[in-house]
mmCIF file of C-alpha atoms in Angstrom:
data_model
loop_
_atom_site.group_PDB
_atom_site.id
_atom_site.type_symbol
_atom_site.label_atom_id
_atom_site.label_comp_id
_atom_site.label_asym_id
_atom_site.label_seq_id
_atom_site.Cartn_x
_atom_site.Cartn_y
_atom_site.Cartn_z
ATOM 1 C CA UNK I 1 69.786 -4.258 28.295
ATOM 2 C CA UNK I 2 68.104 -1.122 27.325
ATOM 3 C CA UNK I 3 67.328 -2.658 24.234
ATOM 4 C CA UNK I 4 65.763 -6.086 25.316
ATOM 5 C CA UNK I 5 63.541 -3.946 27.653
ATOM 6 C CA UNK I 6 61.781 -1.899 25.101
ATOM 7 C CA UNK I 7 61.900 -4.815 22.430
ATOM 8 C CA UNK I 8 59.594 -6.746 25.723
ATOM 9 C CA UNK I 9 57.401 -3.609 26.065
ATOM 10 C CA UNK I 10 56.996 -3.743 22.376
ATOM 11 C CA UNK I 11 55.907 -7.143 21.966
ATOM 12 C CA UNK I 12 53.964 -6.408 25.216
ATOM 13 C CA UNK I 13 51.885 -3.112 23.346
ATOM 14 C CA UNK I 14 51.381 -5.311 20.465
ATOM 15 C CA UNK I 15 50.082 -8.814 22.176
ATOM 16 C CA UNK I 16 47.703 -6.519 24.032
ATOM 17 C CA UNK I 17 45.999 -4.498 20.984
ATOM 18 C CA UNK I 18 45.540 -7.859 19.185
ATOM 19 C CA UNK I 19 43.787 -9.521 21.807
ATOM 20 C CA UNK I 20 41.439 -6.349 22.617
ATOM 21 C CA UNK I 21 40.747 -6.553 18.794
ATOM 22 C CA UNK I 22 39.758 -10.063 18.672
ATOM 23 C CA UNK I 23 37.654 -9.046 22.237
ATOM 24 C CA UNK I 24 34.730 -6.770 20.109
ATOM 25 C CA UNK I 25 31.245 -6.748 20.822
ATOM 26 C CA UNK I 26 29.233 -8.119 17.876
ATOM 27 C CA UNK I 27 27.921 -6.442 15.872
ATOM 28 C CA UNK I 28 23.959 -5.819 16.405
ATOM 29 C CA UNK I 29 21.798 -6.597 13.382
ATOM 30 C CA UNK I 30 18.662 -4.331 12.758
ATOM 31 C CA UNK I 31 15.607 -5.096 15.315
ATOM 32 C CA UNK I 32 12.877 -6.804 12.326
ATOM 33 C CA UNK I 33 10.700 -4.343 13.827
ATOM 34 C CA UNK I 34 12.646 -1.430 13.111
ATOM 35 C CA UNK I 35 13.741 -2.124 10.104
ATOM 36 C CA UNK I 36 10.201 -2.272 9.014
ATOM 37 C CA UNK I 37 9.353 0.996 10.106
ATOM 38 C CA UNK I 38 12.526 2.273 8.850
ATOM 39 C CA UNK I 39 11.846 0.780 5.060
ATOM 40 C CA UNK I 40 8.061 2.274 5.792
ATOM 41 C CA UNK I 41 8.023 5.471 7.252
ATOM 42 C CA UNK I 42 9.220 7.490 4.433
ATOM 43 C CA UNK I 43 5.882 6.221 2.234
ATOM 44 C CA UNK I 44 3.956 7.618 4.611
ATOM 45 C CA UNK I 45 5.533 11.390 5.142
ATOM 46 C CA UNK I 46 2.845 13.800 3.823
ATOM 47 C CA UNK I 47 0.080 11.340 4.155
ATOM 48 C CA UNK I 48 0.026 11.022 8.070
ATOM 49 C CA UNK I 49 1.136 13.299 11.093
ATOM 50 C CA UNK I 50 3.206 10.448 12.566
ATOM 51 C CA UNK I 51 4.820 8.004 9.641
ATOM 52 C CA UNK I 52 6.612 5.857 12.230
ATOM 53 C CA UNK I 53 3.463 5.472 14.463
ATOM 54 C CA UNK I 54 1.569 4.537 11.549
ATOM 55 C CA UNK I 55 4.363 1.941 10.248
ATOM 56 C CA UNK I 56 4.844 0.246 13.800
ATOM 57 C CA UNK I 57 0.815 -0.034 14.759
ATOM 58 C CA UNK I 58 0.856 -1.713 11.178
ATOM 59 C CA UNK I 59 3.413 -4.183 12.347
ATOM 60 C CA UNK I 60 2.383 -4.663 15.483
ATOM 61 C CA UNK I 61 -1.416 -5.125 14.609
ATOM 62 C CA UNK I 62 -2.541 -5.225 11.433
ATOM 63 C CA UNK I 63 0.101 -7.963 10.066
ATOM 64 C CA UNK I 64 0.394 -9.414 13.693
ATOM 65 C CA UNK I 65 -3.241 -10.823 12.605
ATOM 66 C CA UNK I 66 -2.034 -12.806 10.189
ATOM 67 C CA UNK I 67 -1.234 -16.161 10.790
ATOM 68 C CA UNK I 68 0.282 -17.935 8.058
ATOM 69 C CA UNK I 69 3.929 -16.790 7.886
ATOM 70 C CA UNK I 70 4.699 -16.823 4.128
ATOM 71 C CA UNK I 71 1.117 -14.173 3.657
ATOM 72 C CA UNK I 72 2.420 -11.711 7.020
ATOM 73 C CA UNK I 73 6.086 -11.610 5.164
ATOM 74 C CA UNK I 74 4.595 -10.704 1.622
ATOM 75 C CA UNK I 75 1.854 -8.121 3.400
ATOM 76 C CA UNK I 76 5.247 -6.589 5.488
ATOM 77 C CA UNK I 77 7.004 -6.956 2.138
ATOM 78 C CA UNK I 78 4.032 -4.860 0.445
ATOM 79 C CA UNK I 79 3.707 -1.856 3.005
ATOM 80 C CA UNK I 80 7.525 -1.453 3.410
ATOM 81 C CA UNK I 81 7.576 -1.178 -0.087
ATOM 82 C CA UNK I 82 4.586 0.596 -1.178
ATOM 83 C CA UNK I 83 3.118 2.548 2.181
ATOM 84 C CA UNK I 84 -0.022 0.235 1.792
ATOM 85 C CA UNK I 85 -1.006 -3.066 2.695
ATOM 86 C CA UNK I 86 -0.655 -5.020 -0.588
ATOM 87 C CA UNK I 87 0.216 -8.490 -1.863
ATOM 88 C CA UNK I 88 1.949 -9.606 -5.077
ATOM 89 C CA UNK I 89 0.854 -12.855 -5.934
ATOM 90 C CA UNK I 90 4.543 -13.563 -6.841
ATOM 91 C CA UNK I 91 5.396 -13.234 -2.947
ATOM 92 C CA UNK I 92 3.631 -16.334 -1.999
ATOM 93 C CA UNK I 93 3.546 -19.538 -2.743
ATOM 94 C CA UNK I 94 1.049 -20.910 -5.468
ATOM 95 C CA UNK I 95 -0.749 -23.412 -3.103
ATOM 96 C CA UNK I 96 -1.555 -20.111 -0.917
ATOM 97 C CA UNK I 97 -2.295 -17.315 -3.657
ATOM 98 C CA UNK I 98 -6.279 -17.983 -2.988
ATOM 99 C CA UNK I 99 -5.569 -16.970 0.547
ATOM 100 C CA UNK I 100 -4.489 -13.157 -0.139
ATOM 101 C CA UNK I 101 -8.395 -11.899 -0.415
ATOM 102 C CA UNK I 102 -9.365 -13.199 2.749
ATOM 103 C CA UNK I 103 -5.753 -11.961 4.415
ATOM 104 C CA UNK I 104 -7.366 -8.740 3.515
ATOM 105 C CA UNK I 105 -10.381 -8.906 5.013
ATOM 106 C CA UNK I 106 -8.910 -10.095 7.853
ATOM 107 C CA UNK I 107 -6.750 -7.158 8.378
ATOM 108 C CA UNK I 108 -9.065 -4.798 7.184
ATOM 109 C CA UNK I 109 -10.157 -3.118 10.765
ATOM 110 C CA UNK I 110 -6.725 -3.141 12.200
ATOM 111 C CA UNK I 111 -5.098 -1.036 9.301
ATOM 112 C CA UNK I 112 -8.153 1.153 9.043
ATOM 113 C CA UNK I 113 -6.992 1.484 13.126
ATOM 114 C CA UNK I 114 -3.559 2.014 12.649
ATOM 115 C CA UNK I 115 -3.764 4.583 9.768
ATOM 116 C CA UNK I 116 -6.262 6.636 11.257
ATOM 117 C CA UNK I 117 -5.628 6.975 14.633
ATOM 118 C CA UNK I 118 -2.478 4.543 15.388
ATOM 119 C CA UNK I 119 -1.837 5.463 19.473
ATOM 120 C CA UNK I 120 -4.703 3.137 20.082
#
């Protein structure tokens, strides 16, 4: 009898861990947004006071300008990668490569903004 009771508490212990371990919270991918600044913020230590200031007000306004989805991604792509607004022409599709001049332009007062005084 003694036996058949801790055999049931057994199976008991073991039906309950499996069903808390199929009950887990998913996992939470990265926030866009903070992956940005993440991939960012270390090209700008040295050049500005606060990196991750400068990183977010770029995200938040300077690309946030820019309409066309495939040009923001590559300009994102560019400052993550490089600490500066820039676009590889290899980023965008051909039928939009004429487009990357006047993306500049357009974001031209916004990152001039953001990189010199980013609270605002």
């Amino acid at each position: 009898m003694l036996v058949r009771l801790c055999a049931a508490a057994c199976i008991s212990l073991l039906t309950i861990s499996s069903a808390q371990a199929q009950v887990r919270t998913p996992s939470r991918l990265p926030d866009p947004r903070s992956e940005f600044v993440r991939q960012c913020a270390p090209h700008m230590l040295g050049r500005w006071e606060h990196p991750e200031e400068v990183c977010g007000c770029l995200h938040d306004h300077a690309a946030a300008v820019v309409e066309d989805r495939d040009l923001r991604e590559a300009l994102l792509r560019g400052i993550s990668e490089t600490g500066v607004p820039t676009i590889e022409t290899d980023w965008v599709p051909t039928s939009k490569q004429g487009e990357i001049g006047p993306t500049f332009t357009k974001i031209a007062k916004p990152t001039l903004q953001c990189m010199f005084d980013p609270a605002k």
